[in-house]
CSV table of N, CA and C in Angstrom, one decimal:
chain,number,residue,atom,x,y,z
A,808,MET,N,-22.7,5.9,-4.2
A,808,MET,CA,-22.2,5.5,-5.5
A,808,MET,C,-22.2,6.6,-6.5
A,809,ALA,N,-23.2,7.4,-6.3
A,809,ALA,CA,-23.3,8.6,-7.3
A,809,ALA,C,-22.1,9.5,-7.1
A,810,GLU,N,-21.8,9.7,-5.8
A,810,GLU,CA,-20.6,10.6,-5.5
A,810,GLU,C,-19.3,9.9,-6.0
A,811,ALA,N,-19.1,8.6,-5.8
A,811,ALA,CA,-17.9,8.0,-6.2
A,811,ALA,C,-17.8,8.0,-7.8
A,812,GLY,N,-19.0,7.8,-8.4
A,812,GLY,CA,-19.0,7.9,-9.9
A,812,GLY,C,-19.0,9.3,-10.5
A,813,LYS,N,-19.1,10.3,-9.6
A,813,LYS,CA,-19.1,11.7,-10.0
A,813,LYS,C,-20.2,12.0,-11.0
A,814,VAL,N,-21.4,11.4,-10.6
A,814,VAL,CA,-22.6,11.7,-11.4
A,814,VAL,C,-23.7,12.2,-10.4
A,815,SER,N,-24.7,12.8,-10.9
A,815,SER,CA,-25.8,13.3,-10.1
A,815,SER,C,-26.6,12.1,-9.5
A,816,LEU,N,-27.4,12.4,-8.5
A,816,LEU,CA,-28.3,11.4,-7.9
A,816,LEU,C,-29.3,11.0,-9.0
A,817,SER,N,-29.8,11.9,-9.7
A,817,SER,CA,-30.8,11.6,-10.8
A,817,SER,C,-30.2,10.6,-11.8
A,818,THR,N,-29.0,10.9,-12.3
A,818,THR,CA,-28.3,10.1,-13.2
A,818,THR,C,-28.1,8.7,-12.7
A,819,TYR,N,-27.6,8.6,-11.4
A,819,TYR,CA,-27.4,7.3,-10.8
A,819,TYR,C,-28.7,6.6,-10.6
A,820,GLY,N,-29.8,7.3,-10.4
A,820,GLY,CA,-31.1,6.6,-10.3
A,820,GLY,C,-31.5,6.0,-11.6
A,821,HIS,N,-31.1,6.6,-12.8
A,821,HIS,CA,-31.4,6.0,-14.1
A,821,HIS,C,-30.6,4.7,-14.2
A,822,TYR,N,-29.3,4.7,-13.7
A,822,TYR,CA,-28.5,3.5,-13.8
A,822,TYR,C,-29.2,2.4,-13.0
A,823,VAL,N,-29.6,2.7,-11.8
A,823,VAL,CA,-30.1,1.7,-10.9
A,823,VAL,C,-31.4,1.1,-11.4
A,824,ARG,N,-32.3,1.9,-12.0
A,824,ARG,CA,-33.5,1.5,-12.6
A,824,ARG,C,-33.4,0.9,-14.0
A,825,SER,N,-32.1,0.7,-14.4
A,825,SER,CA,-31.8,0.2,-15.8
A,825,SER,C,-32.5,1.0,-16.9
A,826,GLU,N,-32.7,2.3,-16.7
A,826,GLU,CA,-33.2,3.2,-17.7
A,826,GLU,C,-32.1,3.6,-18.7
A,827,ARG,N,-30.9,3.5,-18.2
A,827,ARG,CA,-29.8,3.8,-19.1
A,827,ARG,C,-28.5,3.2,-18.5
A,828,PRO,N,-27.6,2.8,-19.4
A,828,PRO,CA,-26.4,2.2,-18.8
A,828,PRO,C,-25.4,3.3,-18.4
A,829,PRO,N,-24.6,3.0,-17.4
A,829,PRO,CA,-23.6,4.0,-16.9
A,829,PRO,C,-22.6,4.3,-18.1
A,830,ASP,N,-22.1,5.5,-18.1
A,830,ASP,CA,-21.1,5.8,-19.1
A,830,ASP,C,-19.7,5.4,-18.6
A,831,PHE,N,-18.8,5.5,-19.5
A,831,PHE,CA,-17.4,5.0,-19.2
A,831,PHE,C,-16.8,5.8,-18.1
A,832,MET,N,-17.0,7.1,-18.1
A,832,MET,CA,-16.4,7.9,-17.1
A,832,MET,C,-16.9,7.5,-15.7
A,833,ALA,N,-18.1,7.3,-15.5
A,833,ALA,CA,-18.7,6.8,-14.2
A,833,ALA,C,-18.0,5.5,-13.8
A,834,GLY,N,-17.9,4.6,-14.8
A,834,GLY,CA,-17.2,3.3,-14.5
A,834,GLY,C,-15.7,3.5,-14.1
A,835,ALA,N,-15.0,4.4,-14.8
A,835,ALA,CA,-13.6,4.7,-14.5
A,835,ALA,C,-13.5,5.3,-13.1
A,836,ASN,N,-14.5,6.2,-12.8
A,836,ASN,CA,-14.4,6.8,-11.4
A,836,ASN,C,-14.7,5.8,-10.3
A,837,TRP,N,-15.7,4.9,-10.6
A,837,TRP,CA,-16.0,3.9,-9.6
A,837,TRP,C,-14.7,3.0,-9.4
A,838,TYR,N,-14.1,2.6,-10.5
A,838,TYR,CA,-12.9,1.8,-10.4
A,838,TYR,C,-11.8,2.5,-9.5
A,839,ARG,N,-11.6,3.8,-9.8
A,839,ARG,CA,-10.6,4.5,-9.0
A,839,ARG,C,-11.0,4.6,-7.5
A,840,ALA,N,-12.3,4.5,-7.2
A,840,ALA,CA,-12.8,4.5,-5.8
A,840,ALA,C,-12.7,3.2,-5.2
A,841,GLY,N,-12.3,2.1,-6.0
A,841,GLY,CA,-12.2,0.8,-5.4
A,841,GLY,C,-13.3,-0.1,-5.7
A,842,VAL,N,-14.3,0.3,-6.5
A,842,VAL,CA,-15.4,-0.6,-6.9
A,842,VAL,C,-15.0,-1.6,-7.9
A,843,ASP,N,-15.5,-2.9,-7.7
A,843,ASP,CA,-15.2,-3.9,-8.7
A,843,ASP,C,-16.2,-3.7,-9.8
A,844,VAL,N,-15.8,-3.0,-10.8
A,844,VAL,CA,-16.7,-2.6,-11.9
A,844,VAL,C,-17.1,-3.8,-12.7
A,845,LEU,N,-16.3,-4.8,-12.9
A,845,LEU,CA,-16.7,-6.0,-13.6
A,845,LEU,C,-17.9,-6.6,-12.9
A,846,TYR,N,-17.9,-6.7,-11.6
A,846,TYR,CA,-19.0,-7.3,-10.8
A,846,TYR,C,-20.2,-6.4,-11.0
A,847,VAL,N,-20.1,-5.1,-10.9
A,847,VAL,CA,-21.2,-4.2,-11.0
A,847,VAL,C,-21.9,-4.4,-12.4
A,848,ILE,N,-21.1,-4.6,-13.5
A,848,ILE,CA,-21.7,-4.7,-14.8
A,848,ILE,C,-22.2,-6.1,-15.1
A,849,THR,N,-21.4,-7.1,-14.7
A,849,THR,CA,-21.8,-8.5,-15.1
A,849,THR,C,-22.3,-9.4,-14.0
A,850,GLY,N,-22.1,-9.0,-12.8
A,850,GLY,CA,-22.5,-9.8,-11.7
A,850,GLY,C,-21.5,-10.9,-11.4
A,851,GLU,N,-20.3,-10.9,-12.1
A,851,GLU,CA,-19.3,-11.9,-12.0
A,851,GLU,C,-18.0,-11.3,-11.5
A,852,ARG,N,-17.3,-12.0,-10.7
A,852,ARG,CA,-16.0,-11.5,-10.3
A,852,ARG,C,-14.9,-12.1,-11.2
A,853,LEU,N,-13.8,-11.3,-11.3
A,853,LEU,CA,-12.7,-11.7,-12.1
A,853,LEU,C,-11.9,-12.8,-11.4
A,854,GLN,N,-11.7,-13.9,-12.0
A,854,GLN,CA,-11.0,-15.0,-11.4
A,854,GLN,C,-9.5,-14.9,-11.8
A,855,MET,N,-8.7,-14.8,-10.8
A,855,MET,CA,-7.2,-14.7,-11.0
A,855,MET,C,-6.7,-16.1,-11.0
A,856,GLN,N,-5.8,-16.4,-12.0
A,856,GLN,CA,-5.2,-17.7,-12.0
A,856,GLN,C,-3.9,-17.7,-11.2
A,857,LEU,N,-3.9,-18.5,-10.1
A,857,LEU,CA,-2.8,-18.6,-9.2
A,857,LEU,C,-2.0,-19.9,-9.5
A,858,SER,N,-0.7,-19.9,-9.3
A,858,SER,CA,0.1,-21.1,-9.5
A,858,SER,C,-0.3,-22.1,-8.4
A,859,ALA,N,0.1,-23.3,-8.6
A,859,ALA,CA,-0.2,-24.4,-7.5
A,859,ALA,C,0.5,-24.0,-6.2
A,860,ASP,N,1.7,-23.4,-6.3
A,860,ASP,CA,2.4,-23.0,-5.1
A,860,ASP,C,1.6,-21.9,-4.4
A,861,ASP,N,1.2,-20.9,-5.1
A,861,ASP,CA,0.4,-19.8,-4.5
A,861,ASP,C,-0.9,-20.3,-3.9
A,862,GLN,N,-1.6,-21.2,-4.6
A,862,GLN,CA,-2.8,-21.8,-4.0
A,862,GLN,C,-2.6,-22.5,-2.7
A,863,GLU,N,-1.5,-23.3,-2.7
A,863,GLU,CA,-1.2,-24.1,-1.5
A,863,GLU,C,-0.8,-23.1,-0.3
A,864,LEU,N,0.0,-22.1,-0.6
A,864,LEU,CA,0.3,-21.1,0.4
A,864,LEU,C,-0.9,-20.4,1.0
A,865,LEU,N,-1.8,-20.0,0.1
A,865,LEU,CA,-3.0,-19.3,0.6
A,865,LEU,C,-3.9,-20.2,1.4
A,866,LYS,N,-4.0,-21.5,0.9
A,866,LYS,CA,-4.8,-22.5,1.6
A,866,LYS,C,-4.3,-22.7,3.0
A,867,ARG,N,-3.0,-22.8,3.2
A,867,ARG,CA,-2.4,-23.1,4.5
A,867,ARG,C,-2.5,-21.8,5.3
A,868,TYR,N,-2.3,-20.6,4.7
A,868,TYR,CA,-2.4,-19.4,5.5
A,868,TYR,C,-3.8,-19.2,6.0
A,869,HIS,N,-4.8,-19.4,5.2
A,869,HIS,CA,-6.2,-19.1,5.6
A,869,HIS,C,-6.6,-20.1,6.7
A,870,ALA,N,-6.0,-21.3,6.7
A,870,ALA,CA,-6.3,-22.3,7.8
A,870,ALA,C,-5.5,-22.1,9.0
A,871,ALA,N,-4.5,-21.3,9.0
A,871,ALA,CA,-3.6,-21.2,10.2
A,871,ALA,C,-4.2,-20.4,11.3
A,872,PRO,N,-3.8,-20.7,12.5
A,872,PRO,CA,-4.2,-19.8,13.7
A,872,PRO,C,-3.6,-18.4,13.5
A,873,LEU,N,-4.1,-17.5,14.2
A,873,LEU,CA,-3.7,-16.1,14.1
A,873,LEU,C,-2.2,-15.9,14.5
A,874,ALA,N,-1.7,-16.6,15.5
A,874,ALA,CA,-0.3,-16.5,15.9
A,874,ALA,C,0.6,-16.9,14.7
A,875,VAL,N,0.2,-18.0,14.0
A,875,VAL,CA,1.0,-18.4,12.9
A,875,VAL,C,1.0,-17.4,11.7
A,876,LYS,N,-0.2,-16.8,11.5
A,876,LYS,CA,-0.3,-15.8,10.5
A,876,LYS,C,0.6,-14.6,10.8
A,877,ALA,N,0.6,-14.2,12.1
A,877,ALA,CA,1.5,-13.1,12.5
A,877,ALA,C,2.9,-13.4,12.3
A,878,ALA,N,3.3,-14.6,12.6
A,878,ALA,CA,4.7,-15.1,12.4
A,878,ALA,C,5.1,-15.1,10.9
A,879,VAL,N,4.2,-15.5,10.1
A,879,VAL,CA,4.4,-15.6,8.7
A,879,VAL,C,4.6,-14.1,8.1
A,880,LEU,N,3.7,-13.2,8.5
A,880,LEU,CA,3.9,-11.9,8.0
A,880,LEU,C,5.1,-11.2,8.5
A,881,SER,N,5.5,-11.5,9.8
A,881,SER,CA,6.7,-11.0,10.3
A,881,SER,C,7.9,-11.5,9.5
A,882,ALA,N,7.9,-12.8,9.3
A,882,ALA,CA,9.1,-13.4,8.5
A,882,ALA,C,9.2,-12.8,7.1
A,883,LEU,N,8.1,-12.5,6.5
A,883,LEU,CA,8.1,-12.0,5.1
A,883,LEU,C,8.4,-10.6,5.0
A,884,THR,N,8.3,-9.8,6.1
A,884,THR,CA,8.6,-8.4,6.0
A,884,THR,C,9.9,-8.0,6.7
A,885,VAL,N,10.7,-9.0,7.1
A,885,VAL,CA,11.9,-8.7,7.8
A,885,VAL,C,13.0,-8.3,6.7
A,886,GLY,N,13.9,-7.5,7.1
A,886,GLY,CA,15.0,-7.1,6.2
A,886,GLY,C,14.8,-5.7,5.7
A,887,PRO,N,15.8,-5.3,5.0
A,887,PRO,CA,15.8,-3.9,4.5
A,887,PRO,C,14.8,-3.6,3.4
A,888,THR,N,14.2,-2.4,3.4
A,888,THR,CA,13.2,-2.1,2.4
A,888,THR,C,14.0,-1.7,1.1
A,889,VAL,N,13.3,-1.9,0.0
A,889,VAL,CA,13.9,-1.6,-1.3
A,889,VAL,C,14.3,-0.1,-1.4
A,890,ASN,N,13.4,0.8,-0.9
A,890,ASN,CA,13.7,2.2,-1.0
A,890,ASN,C,14.1,2.8,0.4
A,891,ALA,N,15.1,2.1,1.0
A,891,ALA,CA,15.5,2.6,2.3
A,891,ALA,C,16.2,4.0,2.2
A,892,VAL,N,15.9,4.8,3.1
A,892,VAL,CA,16.5,6.2,3.1
A,892,VAL,C,17.9,6.1,3.6
A,893,LYS,N,18.8,6.8,2.9
A,893,LYS,CA,20.2,6.8,3.2
A,893,LYS,C,20.6,8.2,3.6
A,894,GLN,N,21.3,8.4,4.7
A,894,GLN,CA,21.8,9.7,5.0
A,894,GLN,C,23.3,9.7,5.2
A,895,SER,N,23.9,10.9,5.0
A,895,SER,CA,25.3,11.0,5.3
A,895,SER,C,25.5,12.3,6.0
A,896,VAL,N,26.4,12.3,7.0
A,896,VAL,CA,26.7,13.5,7.8
A,896,VAL,C,28.2,13.8,7.4
A,897,GLU,N,28.4,15.0,7.0
A,897,GLU,CA,29.7,15.4,6.5
A,897,GLU,C,30.1,16.8,7.0
A,898,GLY,N,31.4,17.0,7.0
A,898,GLY,CA,31.9,18.4,7.3
A,898,GLY,C,32.4,18.5,8.7
A,899,ASP,N,33.4,19.3,8.9
A,899,ASP,CA,34.0,19.6,10.2
A,899,ASP,C,33.2,20.7,11.0
A,900,VAL,N,32.6,21.6,10.2
A,900,VAL,CA,31.9,22.7,10.9
A,900,VAL,C,30.4,22.6,10.6
A,901,GLY,N,29.6,22.4,11.6
A,901,GLY,CA,28.1,22.4,11.5
A,901,GLY,C,27.6,21.1,10.9
A,902,GLN,N,28.4,20.3,10.4
A,902,GLN,CA,28.0,19.0,9.8
A,902,GLN,C,26.7,19.1,9.0
A,903,GLN,N,26.8,18.8,7.7
A,903,GLN,CA,25.7,18.9,6.8
A,903,GLN,C,25.1,17.5,6.7
A,904,VAL,N,23.8,17.5,6.7
A,904,VAL,CA,23.1,16.2,6.5
A,904,VAL,C,22.4,16.2,5.2
A,905,ARG,N,22.6,15.1,4.4
A,905,ARG,CA,21.9,14.9,3.1
A,905,ARG,C,21.1,13.7,3.2
A,906,GLY,N,20.0,13.7,2.5
A,906,GLY,CA,19.1,12.5,2.5
A,906,GLY,C,17.7,12.9,2.9
A,907,GLY,N,16.9,11.8,3.1
A,907,GLY,CA,15.5,12.0,3.5
A,907,GLY,C,15.4,11.9,5.0
A,908,ASN,N,14.1,11.9,5.4
A,908,ASN,CA,13.8,11.7,6.8
A,908,ASN,C,14.0,10.3,7.3
A,909,ILE,N,14.4,10.1,8.5
A,909,ILE,CA,14.6,8.8,9.1
A,909,ILE,C,13.8,8.8,10.4
A,910,THR,N,12.9,7.8,10.6
A,910,THR,CA,12.2,7.7,11.9
A,910,THR,C,12.8,6.4,12.5
A,911,ASN,N,13.3,6.6,13.7
A,911,ASN,CA,13.9,5.4,14.4
A,911,ASN,C,12.8,4.9,15.4
A,912,ALA,N,12.4,3.7,15.2
A,912,ALA,CA,11.5,3.0,16.2
A,912,ALA,C,12.2,2.5,17.4
A,913,ALA,N,13.5,2.1,17.2
A,913,ALA,CA,14.3,1.6,18.4
A,913,ALA,C,14.9,2.8,19.1
A,914,ARG,N,15.5,2.4,20.3
A,914,ARG,CA,16.2,3.4,21.1
A,914,ARG,C,17.5,3.8,20.3
A,915,THR,N,17.7,5.1,20.2
A,915,THR,CA,18.9,5.6,19.4
A,915,THR,C,19.6,6.6,20.3
A,916,SER,N,20.9,6.6,20.2
A,916,SER,CA,21.7,7.6,20.9
A,916,SER,C,22.7,8.2,19.9
A,917,PHE,N,23.0,9.4,20.1
A,917,PHE,CA,24.0,10.2,19.3
A,917,PHE,C,25.0,10.7,20.3
A,918,ASN,N,26.3,10.5,19.9
A,918,ASN,CA,27.4,11.0,20.7
A,918,ASN,C,28.1,12.0,19.9
A,919,PHE,N,28.3,13.2,20.4
A,919,PHE,CA,29.0,14.3,19.8
A,919,PHE,C,30.2,14.7,20.6
A,920,GLY,N,31.3,14.8,20.0
A,920,GLY,CA,32.5,15.2,20.6
A,920,GLY,C,33.3,16.1,19.8
A,921,LYS,N,34.3,16.8,20.4
A,921,LYS,CA,35.1,17.7,19.6
A,921,LYS,C,36.2,16.9,19.0
A,922,LYS,N,36.6,17.3,17.8
A,922,LYS,CA,37.7,16.6,17.1
A,922,LYS,C,39.0,17.1,17.7
A,923,GLU,N,39.8,16.1,18.0
A,923,GLU,CA,41.1,16.5,18.7
A,923,GLU,C,42.0,17.1,17.6
A,924,LYS,N,42.6,18.2,18.0
A,924,LYS,CA,43.6,18.8,17.1
A,924,LYS,C,44.9,18.1,17.2
A,925,LYS,N,45.5,17.9,16.0
A,925,LYS,CA,46.9,17.2,16.0
A,925,LYS,C,47.9,18.3,16.4
A,926,PRO,N,48.9,17.9,17.2
A,926,PRO,CA,50.0,18.9,17.6
A,926,PRO,C,50.9,19.2,16.4
């Protein structure tokens, strides 16, 4: 925790023994490291307000067998991604590729042929 808060072990020891309260920077550093700072300070967790629909969905999801959970996650992640990479191949000579990297998980084939010259 001292390392995550970017404080010395001595300073962290003062915090643990309640000899001095943590400063804001240590709290901010702990938050960035994934620590629930509200819980550390107050002993209480932040309660998020979920809609009735969200509560029902979570209740059913938590009670579902692993196979059903896998099917639900699969169904919710199907389809194009918002930031899908687009590429275009252009030009008669050397063909220029514009765009980002694409990783193909499925089997992919590329066919290259010479362009037929018109008589």
